[in-house]
mmCIF file with all atom_site columns, C-alpha atoms in Angstrom:
data_model
loop_
_atom_site.group_PDB
_atom_site.id
_atom_site.type_symbol
_atom_site.label_atom_id
_atom_site.label_alt_id
_atom_site.label_comp_id
_atom_site.label_asym_id
_atom_site.label_entity_id
_atom_site.label_seq_id
_atom_site.pdbx_PDB_ins_code
_atom_site.Cartn_x
_atom_site.Cartn_y
_atom_site.Cartn_z
_atom_site.occupancy
_atom_site.B_iso_or_equiv
_atom_site.pdbx_formal_charge
_atom_site.auth_seq_id
_atom_site.auth_comp_id
_atom_site.auth_asym_id
_atom_site.auth_atom_id
_atom_site.pdbx_PDB_model_num
ATOM 1   C CA . UNK O 1 1   ? -12.204 16.429  -16.347 1.00 67.00 ? 1385 UNK O CA 1
ATOM 2   C CA . UNK O 1 2   ? -11.287 17.688  -12.893 1.00 73.00 ? 1386 UNK O CA 1
ATOM 3   C CA . UNK O 1 3   ? -13.310 16.329  -9.971  1.00 75.00 ? 1387 UNK O CA 1
ATOM 4   C CA . UNK O 1 4   ? -12.927 17.833  -6.486  1.00 77.00 ? 1388 UNK O CA 1
ATOM 5   C CA . UNK O 1 5   ? -12.275 15.061  -3.975  1.00 82.00 ? 1389 UNK O CA 1
ATOM 6   C CA . UNK O 1 6   ? -12.407 16.082  -0.305  1.00 85.00 ? 1390 UNK O CA 1
ATOM 7   C CA . UNK O 1 7   ? -9.934  14.185  1.863   1.00 90.00 ? 1391 UNK O CA 1
ATOM 8   C CA . UNK O 1 8   ? -9.908  14.304  5.649   1.00 92.00 ? 1392 UNK O CA 1
ATOM 9   C CA . UNK O 1 9   ? -6.809  13.102  7.494   1.00 95.00 ? 1393 UNK O CA 1
ATOM 10  C CA . UNK O 1 10  ? -6.963  12.689  11.277  1.00 96.00 ? 1394 UNK O CA 1
ATOM 11  C CA . UNK O 1 11  ? -4.005  11.842  13.543  1.00 95.00 ? 1395 UNK O CA 1
ATOM 12  C CA . UNK O 1 12  ? -4.462  10.289  16.975  1.00 94.00 ? 1396 UNK O CA 1
ATOM 13  C CA . UNK O 1 13  ? -1.523  10.264  19.388  1.00 93.00 ? 1397 UNK O CA 1
ATOM 14  C CA . UNK O 1 14  ? -1.558  8.164   22.545  1.00 85.00 ? 1398 UNK O CA 1
ATOM 15  C CA . UNK O 1 15  ? 0.773   9.361   25.309  1.00 86.00 ? 1399 UNK O CA 1
ATOM 16  C CA . UNK O 1 16  ? 1.121   5.782   26.614  1.00 86.00 ? 1400 UNK O CA 1
ATOM 17  C CA . UNK O 1 17  ? 2.121   4.298   23.265  1.00 85.00 ? 1401 UNK O CA 1
ATOM 18  C CA . UNK O 1 18  ? 4.728   4.556   20.515  1.00 84.00 ? 1402 UNK O CA 1
ATOM 19  C CA . UNK O 1 19  ? 1.943   4.353   17.930  1.00 91.00 ? 1403 UNK O CA 1
ATOM 20  C CA . UNK O 1 20  ? 0.220   6.960   15.796  1.00 93.00 ? 1404 UNK O CA 1
ATOM 21  C CA . UNK O 1 21  ? -3.216  6.209   14.317  1.00 94.00 ? 1405 UNK O CA 1
ATOM 22  C CA . UNK O 1 22  ? -4.007  7.939   11.030  1.00 96.00 ? 1406 UNK O CA 1
ATOM 23  C CA . UNK O 1 23  ? -7.516  7.885   9.544   1.00 96.00 ? 1407 UNK O CA 1
ATOM 24  C CA . UNK O 1 24  ? -8.488  9.046   6.061   1.00 95.00 ? 1408 UNK O CA 1
ATOM 25  C CA . UNK O 1 25  ? -11.943 9.778   4.681   1.00 93.00 ? 1409 UNK O CA 1
ATOM 26  C CA . UNK O 1 26  ? -12.243 10.208  0.919   1.00 89.00 ? 1410 UNK O CA 1
ATOM 27  C CA . UNK O 1 27  ? -15.501 11.070  -0.850  1.00 85.00 ? 1411 UNK O CA 1
ATOM 28  C CA . UNK O 1 28  ? -17.058 12.975  -3.734  1.00 81.00 ? 1412 UNK O CA 1
ATOM 29  C CA . UNK O 1 29  ? -19.504 15.773  -3.044  1.00 74.00 ? 1413 UNK O CA 1
ATOM 30  C CA . UNK O 1 30  ? -19.926 16.441  -6.768  1.00 71.00 ? 1414 UNK O CA 1
ATOM 31  C CA . UNK O 1 31  ? -21.965 13.299  -7.433  1.00 70.00 ? 1415 UNK O CA 1
ATOM 32  C CA . UNK O 1 32  ? -19.115 11.670  -9.364  1.00 71.00 ? 1416 UNK O CA 1
ATOM 33  C CA . UNK O 1 33  ? -18.594 7.988   -8.734  1.00 75.00 ? 1417 UNK O CA 1
ATOM 34  C CA . UNK O 1 34  ? -16.383 5.166   -9.934  1.00 78.00 ? 1418 UNK O CA 1
ATOM 35  C CA . UNK O 1 35  ? -13.162 3.332   -9.187  1.00 85.00 ? 1419 UNK O CA 1
ATOM 36  C CA . UNK O 1 36  ? -10.051 5.307   -8.397  1.00 87.00 ? 1420 UNK O CA 1
ATOM 37  C CA . UNK O 1 37  ? -6.596  4.823   -6.940  1.00 91.00 ? 1421 UNK O CA 1
ATOM 38  C CA . UNK O 1 38  ? -5.772  6.266   -3.528  1.00 91.00 ? 1422 UNK O CA 1
ATOM 39  C CA . UNK O 1 39  ? -2.179  5.974   -2.316  1.00 95.00 ? 1423 UNK O CA 1
ATOM 40  C CA . UNK O 1 40  ? -0.486  6.925   0.948   1.00 95.00 ? 1424 UNK O CA 1
ATOM 41  C CA . UNK O 1 41  ? 3.283   7.399   1.137   1.00 95.00 ? 1425 UNK O CA 1
ATOM 42  C CA . UNK O 1 42  ? 5.467   7.270   4.254   1.00 95.00 ? 1426 UNK O CA 1
ATOM 43  C CA . UNK O 1 43  ? 9.240   7.812   4.209   1.00 95.00 ? 1427 UNK O CA 1
ATOM 44  C CA . UNK O 1 44  ? 11.681  6.509   6.814   1.00 93.00 ? 1428 UNK O CA 1
ATOM 45  C CA . UNK O 1 45  ? 15.426  6.540   7.189   1.00 91.00 ? 1429 UNK O CA 1
ATOM 46  C CA . UNK O 1 46  ? 17.606  3.835   8.685   1.00 87.00 ? 1430 UNK O CA 1
ATOM 47  C CA . UNK O 1 47  ? 21.300  3.678   7.942   1.00 85.00 ? 1431 UNK O CA 1
ATOM 48  C CA . UNK O 1 48  ? 22.946  0.990   5.810   1.00 86.00 ? 1432 UNK O CA 1
ATOM 49  C CA . UNK O 1 49  ? 20.525  0.285   2.999   1.00 84.00 ? 1433 UNK O CA 1
ATOM 50  C CA . UNK O 1 50  ? 22.248  -2.960  2.051   1.00 85.00 ? 1434 UNK O CA 1
ATOM 51  C CA . UNK O 1 51  ? 23.193  -4.684  5.332   1.00 86.00 ? 1435 UNK O CA 1
ATOM 52  C CA . UNK O 1 52  ? 21.944  -8.158  6.278   1.00 88.00 ? 1436 UNK O CA 1
ATOM 53  C CA . UNK O 1 53  ? 20.714  -7.013  9.718   1.00 93.00 ? 1437 UNK O CA 1
ATOM 54  C CA . UNK O 1 54  ? 18.597  -4.182  8.236   1.00 94.00 ? 1438 UNK O CA 1
ATOM 55  C CA . UNK O 1 55  ? 15.636  -5.308  6.154   1.00 95.00 ? 1439 UNK O CA 1
ATOM 56  C CA . UNK O 1 56  ? 11.964  -5.071  5.250   1.00 94.00 ? 1440 UNK O CA 1
ATOM 57  C CA . UNK O 1 57  ? 9.166   -7.370  6.428   1.00 95.00 ? 1441 UNK O CA 1
ATOM 58  C CA . UNK O 1 58  ? 5.812   -7.495  4.644   1.00 94.00 ? 1442 UNK O CA 1
ATOM 59  C CA . UNK O 1 59  ? 3.027   -9.158  6.620   1.00 93.00 ? 1443 UNK O CA 1
ATOM 60  C CA . UNK O 1 60  ? 5.807   -10.482 8.871   1.00 92.00 ? 1444 UNK O CA 1
ATOM 61  C CA . UNK O 1 61  ? 7.605   -12.207 5.979   1.00 91.00 ? 1445 UNK O CA 1
ATOM 62  C CA . UNK O 1 62  ? 11.101  -11.437 4.748   1.00 91.00 ? 1446 UNK O CA 1
ATOM 63  C CA . UNK O 1 63  ? 11.388  -11.816 0.981   1.00 87.00 ? 1447 UNK O CA 1
ATOM 64  C CA . UNK O 1 64  ? 14.533  -12.319 -1.097  1.00 85.00 ? 1448 UNK O CA 1
ATOM 65  C CA . UNK O 1 65  ? 14.293  -8.633  -2.057  1.00 86.00 ? 1449 UNK O CA 1
ATOM 66  C CA . UNK O 1 66  ? 14.158  -7.270  1.495   1.00 92.00 ? 1450 UNK O CA 1
ATOM 67  C CA . UNK O 1 67  ? 17.104  -4.844  1.439   1.00 91.00 ? 1451 UNK O CA 1
ATOM 68  C CA . UNK O 1 68  ? 16.249  -1.303  2.508   1.00 91.00 ? 1452 UNK O CA 1
ATOM 69  C CA . UNK O 1 69  ? 17.736  -0.035  -0.766  1.00 90.00 ? 1453 UNK O CA 1
ATOM 70  C CA . UNK O 1 70  ? 15.664  -2.415  -2.934  1.00 91.00 ? 1454 UNK O CA 1
ATOM 71  C CA . UNK O 1 71  ? 12.378  -1.789  -4.724  1.00 93.00 ? 1455 UNK O CA 1
ATOM 72  C CA . UNK O 1 72  ? 9.502   -4.217  -4.332  1.00 93.00 ? 1456 UNK O CA 1
ATOM 73  C CA . UNK O 1 73  ? 5.765   -4.670  -4.814  1.00 94.00 ? 1457 UNK O CA 1
ATOM 74  C CA . UNK O 1 74  ? 3.538   -6.787  -2.586  1.00 94.00 ? 1458 UNK O CA 1
ATOM 75  C CA . UNK O 1 75  ? -0.091  -7.384  -3.567  1.00 93.00 ? 1459 UNK O CA 1
ATOM 76  C CA . UNK O 1 76  ? -2.804  -8.024  -0.974  1.00 93.00 ? 1460 UNK O CA 1
ATOM 77  C CA . UNK O 1 77  ? -0.696  -6.966  2.018   1.00 93.00 ? 1461 UNK O CA 1
ATOM 78  C CA . UNK O 1 78  ? -1.635  -5.062  5.175   1.00 93.00 ? 1462 UNK O CA 1
ATOM 79  C CA . UNK O 1 79  ? 1.590   -4.132  6.979   1.00 94.00 ? 1463 UNK O CA 1
ATOM 80  C CA . UNK O 1 80  ? 5.208   -3.358  6.193   1.00 95.00 ? 1464 UNK O CA 1
ATOM 81  C CA . UNK O 1 81  ? 8.131   -2.814  8.559   1.00 95.00 ? 1465 UNK O CA 1
ATOM 82  C CA . UNK O 1 82  ? 11.725  -1.624  8.410   1.00 95.00 ? 1466 UNK O CA 1
ATOM 83  C CA . UNK O 1 83  ? 13.898  -3.518  10.870  1.00 96.00 ? 1467 UNK O CA 1
ATOM 84  C CA . UNK O 1 84  ? 17.334  -2.560  12.209  1.00 95.00 ? 1468 UNK O CA 1
ATOM 85  C CA . UNK O 1 85  ? 18.597  -5.490  14.281  1.00 94.00 ? 1469 UNK O CA 1
ATOM 86  C CA . UNK O 1 86  ? 21.924  -3.746  14.919  1.00 94.00 ? 1470 UNK O CA 1
ATOM 87  C CA . UNK O 1 87  ? 20.239  -0.908  16.855  1.00 94.00 ? 1471 UNK O CA 1
ATOM 88  C CA . UNK O 1 88  ? 17.204  -3.002  17.982  1.00 95.00 ? 1472 UNK O CA 1
ATOM 89  C CA . UNK O 1 89  ? 14.785  -0.620  16.230  1.00 95.00 ? 1473 UNK O CA 1
ATOM 90  C CA . UNK O 1 90  ? 11.850  -0.965  13.888  1.00 95.00 ? 1474 UNK O CA 1
ATOM 91  C CA . UNK O 1 91  ? 9.169   1.163   12.290  1.00 95.00 ? 1475 UNK O CA 1
ATOM 92  C CA . UNK O 1 92  ? 6.024   -0.285  10.728  1.00 95.00 ? 1476 UNK O CA 1
ATOM 93  C CA . UNK O 1 93  ? 2.939   0.926   8.918   1.00 95.00 ? 1477 UNK O CA 1
ATOM 94  C CA . UNK O 1 94  ? -0.182  -1.230  9.038   1.00 94.00 ? 1478 UNK O CA 1
ATOM 95  C CA . UNK O 1 95  ? -3.552  -0.679  7.405   1.00 94.00 ? 1479 UNK O CA 1
ATOM 96  C CA . UNK O 1 96  ? -7.061  -1.826  8.255   1.00 93.00 ? 1480 UNK O CA 1
ATOM 97  C CA . UNK O 1 97  ? -7.520  -3.141  4.702   1.00 93.00 ? 1481 UNK O CA 1
ATOM 98  C CA . UNK O 1 98  ? -5.457  -4.924  2.121   1.00 94.00 ? 1482 UNK O CA 1
ATOM 99  C CA . UNK O 1 99  ? -3.452  -2.868  -0.334  1.00 95.00 ? 1483 UNK O CA 1
ATOM 100 C CA . UNK O 1 100 ? -0.728  -3.229  -2.857  1.00 96.00 ? 1484 UNK O CA 1
ATOM 101 C CA . UNK O 1 101 ? 2.354   -2.123  -0.907  1.00 96.00 ? 1485 UNK O CA 1
ATOM 102 C CA . UNK O 1 102 ? 5.439   -0.752  -2.616  1.00 95.00 ? 1486 UNK O CA 1
ATOM 103 C CA . UNK O 1 103 ? 8.818   -0.135  -1.022  1.00 95.00 ? 1487 UNK O CA 1
ATOM 104 C CA . UNK O 1 104 ? 11.193  2.150   -2.886  1.00 94.00 ? 1488 UNK O CA 1
ATOM 105 C CA . UNK O 1 105 ? 14.674  3.358   -1.980  1.00 93.00 ? 1489 UNK O CA 1
ATOM 106 C CA . UNK O 1 106 ? 15.459  7.064   -1.741  1.00 92.00 ? 1490 UNK O CA 1
ATOM 107 C CA . UNK O 1 107 ? 18.868  8.044   -3.106  1.00 91.00 ? 1491 UNK O CA 1
ATOM 108 C CA . UNK O 1 108 ? 20.829  11.244  -3.507  1.00 90.00 ? 1492 UNK O CA 1
ATOM 109 C CA . UNK O 1 109 ? 23.799  11.859  -5.744  1.00 91.00 ? 1493 UNK O CA 1
ATOM 110 C CA . UNK O 1 110 ? 26.783  13.632  -4.291  1.00 89.00 ? 1494 UNK O CA 1
ATOM 111 C CA . UNK O 1 111 ? 30.058  14.769  -5.778  1.00 87.00 ? 1495 UNK O CA 1
ATOM 112 C CA . UNK O 1 112 ? 33.083  13.643  -3.796  1.00 84.00 ? 1496 UNK O CA 1
ATOM 113 C CA . UNK O 1 113 ? 36.795  13.478  -4.466  1.00 86.00 ? 1497 UNK O CA 1
ATOM 114 C CA . UNK O 1 114 ? 36.208  10.108  -6.153  1.00 84.00 ? 1498 UNK O CA 1
ATOM 115 C CA . UNK O 1 115 ? 33.453  11.442  -8.435  1.00 88.00 ? 1499 UNK O CA 1
ATOM 116 C CA . UNK O 1 116 ? 29.706  11.088  -8.307  1.00 90.00 ? 1500 UNK O CA 1
ATOM 117 C CA . UNK O 1 117 ? 28.291  8.742   -5.672  1.00 87.00 ? 1501 UNK O CA 1
ATOM 118 C CA . UNK O 1 118 ? 24.775  7.379   -5.248  1.00 87.00 ? 1502 UNK O CA 1
ATOM 119 C CA . UNK O 1 119 ? 23.976  7.475   -1.514  1.00 87.00 ? 1503 UNK O CA 1
ATOM 120 C CA . UNK O 1 120 ? 21.069  5.655   0.175   1.00 86.00 ? 1504 UNK O CA 1
ATOM 121 C CA . UNK O 1 121 ? 18.961  8.133   2.150   1.00 91.00 ? 1505 UNK O CA 1
ATOM 122 C CA . UNK O 1 122 ? 15.872  6.175   3.195   1.00 91.00 ? 1506 UNK O CA 1
ATOM 123 C CA . UNK O 1 123 ? 12.962  4.014   2.126   1.00 94.00 ? 1507 UNK O CA 1
ATOM 124 C CA . UNK O 1 124 ? 9.511   4.990   0.959   1.00 94.00 ? 1508 UNK O CA 1
ATOM 125 C CA . UNK O 1 125 ? 6.487   2.808   1.762   1.00 95.00 ? 1509 UNK O CA 1
ATOM 126 C CA . UNK O 1 126 ? 3.433   3.328   -0.455  1.00 96.00 ? 1510 UNK O CA 1
ATOM 127 C CA . UNK O 1 127 ? 0.059   1.699   0.260   1.00 96.00 ? 1511 UNK O CA 1
ATOM 128 C CA . UNK O 1 128 ? -1.992  1.690   -2.974  1.00 97.00 ? 1512 UNK O CA 1
ATOM 129 C CA . UNK O 1 129 ? -5.756  1.148   -2.746  1.00 95.00 ? 1513 UNK O CA 1
ATOM 130 C CA . UNK O 1 130 ? -8.439  0.752   -5.416  1.00 93.00 ? 1514 UNK O CA 1
ATOM 131 C CA . UNK O 1 131 ? -11.591 2.273   -3.960  1.00 89.00 ? 1515 UNK O CA 1
ATOM 132 C CA . UNK O 1 132 ? -15.014 3.242   -5.214  1.00 87.00 ? 1516 UNK O CA 1
ATOM 133 C CA . UNK O 1 133 ? -15.633 6.974   -5.117  1.00 84.00 ? 1517 UNK O CA 1
ATOM 134 C CA . UNK O 1 134 ? -19.089 8.194   -4.064  1.00 80.00 ? 1518 UNK O CA 1
ATOM 135 C CA . UNK O 1 135 ? -20.742 10.693  -1.736  1.00 81.00 ? 1519 UNK O CA 1
ATOM 136 C CA . UNK O 1 136 ? -20.414 8.157   1.104   1.00 84.00 ? 1520 UNK O CA 1
ATOM 137 C CA . UNK O 1 137 ? -16.891 8.452   2.485   1.00 87.00 ? 1521 UNK O CA 1
ATOM 138 C CA . UNK O 1 138 ? -14.377 5.656   2.069   1.00 91.00 ? 1522 UNK O CA 1
ATOM 139 C CA . UNK O 1 139 ? -12.565 5.194   5.383   1.00 94.00 ? 1523 UNK O CA 1
ATOM 140 C CA . UNK O 1 140 ? -8.999  3.893   5.529   1.00 95.00 ? 1524 UNK O CA 1
ATOM 141 C CA . UNK O 1 141 ? -7.064  3.563   8.768   1.00 95.00 ? 1525 UNK O CA 1
ATOM 142 C CA . UNK O 1 142 ? -3.357  3.182   9.454   1.00 93.00 ? 1526 UNK O CA 1
ATOM 143 C CA . UNK O 1 143 ? -1.228  2.672   12.519  1.00 93.00 ? 1527 UNK O CA 1
ATOM 144 C CA . UNK O 1 144 ? 2.417   3.706   12.524  1.00 94.00 ? 1528 UNK O CA 1
ATOM 145 C CA . UNK O 1 145 ? 4.492   1.795   15.067  1.00 93.00 ? 1529 UNK O CA 1
ATOM 146 C CA . UNK O 1 146 ? 8.017   2.811   16.117  1.00 92.00 ? 1530 UNK O CA 1
ATOM 147 C CA . UNK O 1 147 ? 10.466  1.747   18.797  1.00 91.00 ? 1531 UNK O CA 1
ATOM 148 C CA . UNK O 1 148 ? 12.222  -1.400  19.932  1.00 92.00 ? 1532 UNK O CA 1
ATOM 149 C CA . UNK O 1 149 ? 12.224  -4.140  17.325  1.00 92.00 ? 1533 UNK O CA 1
ATOM 150 C CA . UNK O 1 150 ? 10.300  -6.972  19.059  1.00 93.00 ? 1534 UNK O CA 1
ATOM 151 C CA . UNK O 1 151 ? 7.309   -4.929  20.326  1.00 91.00 ? 1535 UNK O CA 1
ATOM 152 C CA . UNK O 1 152 ? 6.950   -3.077  17.005  1.00 90.00 ? 1536 UNK O CA 1
ATOM 153 C CA . UNK O 1 153 ? 6.947   -6.309  15.002  1.00 92.00 ? 1537 UNK O CA 1
ATOM 154 C CA . UNK O 1 154 ? 4.552   -8.003  17.435  1.00 91.00 ? 1538 UNK O CA 1
ATOM 155 C CA . UNK O 1 155 ? 2.074   -5.104  17.398  1.00 89.00 ? 1539 UNK O CA 1
ATOM 156 C CA . UNK O 1 156 ? 2.309   -4.279  13.690  1.00 89.00 ? 1540 UNK O CA 1
ATOM 157 C CA . UNK O 1 157 ? 1.637   -7.785  12.477  1.00 90.00 ? 1541 UNK O CA 1
ATOM 158 C CA . UNK O 1 158 ? -0.813  -8.838  15.204  1.00 85.00 ? 1542 UNK O CA 1
ATOM 159 C CA . UNK O 1 159 ? -3.303  -6.078  14.432  1.00 59.00 ? 1543 UNK O CA 1
ATOM 160 C CA . UNK O 1 160 ? -5.664  -6.698  11.567  1.00 44.00 ? 1544 UNK O CA 1
ATOM 161 C CA . UNK O 1 161 ? -7.556  -3.451  11.903  1.00 41.00 ? 1545 UNK O CA 1
ATOM 162 C CA . UNK O 1 162 ? -7.108  0.040   13.245  1.00 43.00 ? 1546 UNK O CA 1
ATOM 163 C CA . UNK O 1 163 ? -9.538  1.061   15.945  1.00 41.00 ? 1547 UNK O CA 1
ATOM 164 C CA . UNK O 1 164 ? -11.870 3.927   15.022  1.00 39.00 ? 1548 UNK O CA 1
ATOM 165 C CA . UNK O 1 165 ? -11.607 6.901   17.318  1.00 37.00 ? 1549 UNK O CA 1
#
């Protein structure tokens, strides 16, 4: 059965910050209710998917499977970051609630003189939430941080919630 689910997505940009706040509202106007999965995907590209100085942090922890070109699942997490120490850059996505966070590599296949090659293109972050659908909206907030490595990591993992605007 098909159930219409209205979703509102609001972006807030601050001219004095390298952050973007994103707020979702998900509800059911049809009277349907129950548990459902809501997922948000963000894709980023840093070079060198398998270099020691380029890696993923989840809740400010580096796991054994932290390569940019590796797949991983992290239950009960709030924030994930891609770090490039070589260029002193980072990008992070933090949520105001716990989620299961996936990181997945993005590859292309190209044909070169040597044959087919699998080429790392970027990394996808997916926050997966189990929420209860009803007429009252479920609100989920994110902040995307980007810029120099130290401030991004400090801000992304220090914040436990996204301010409502």
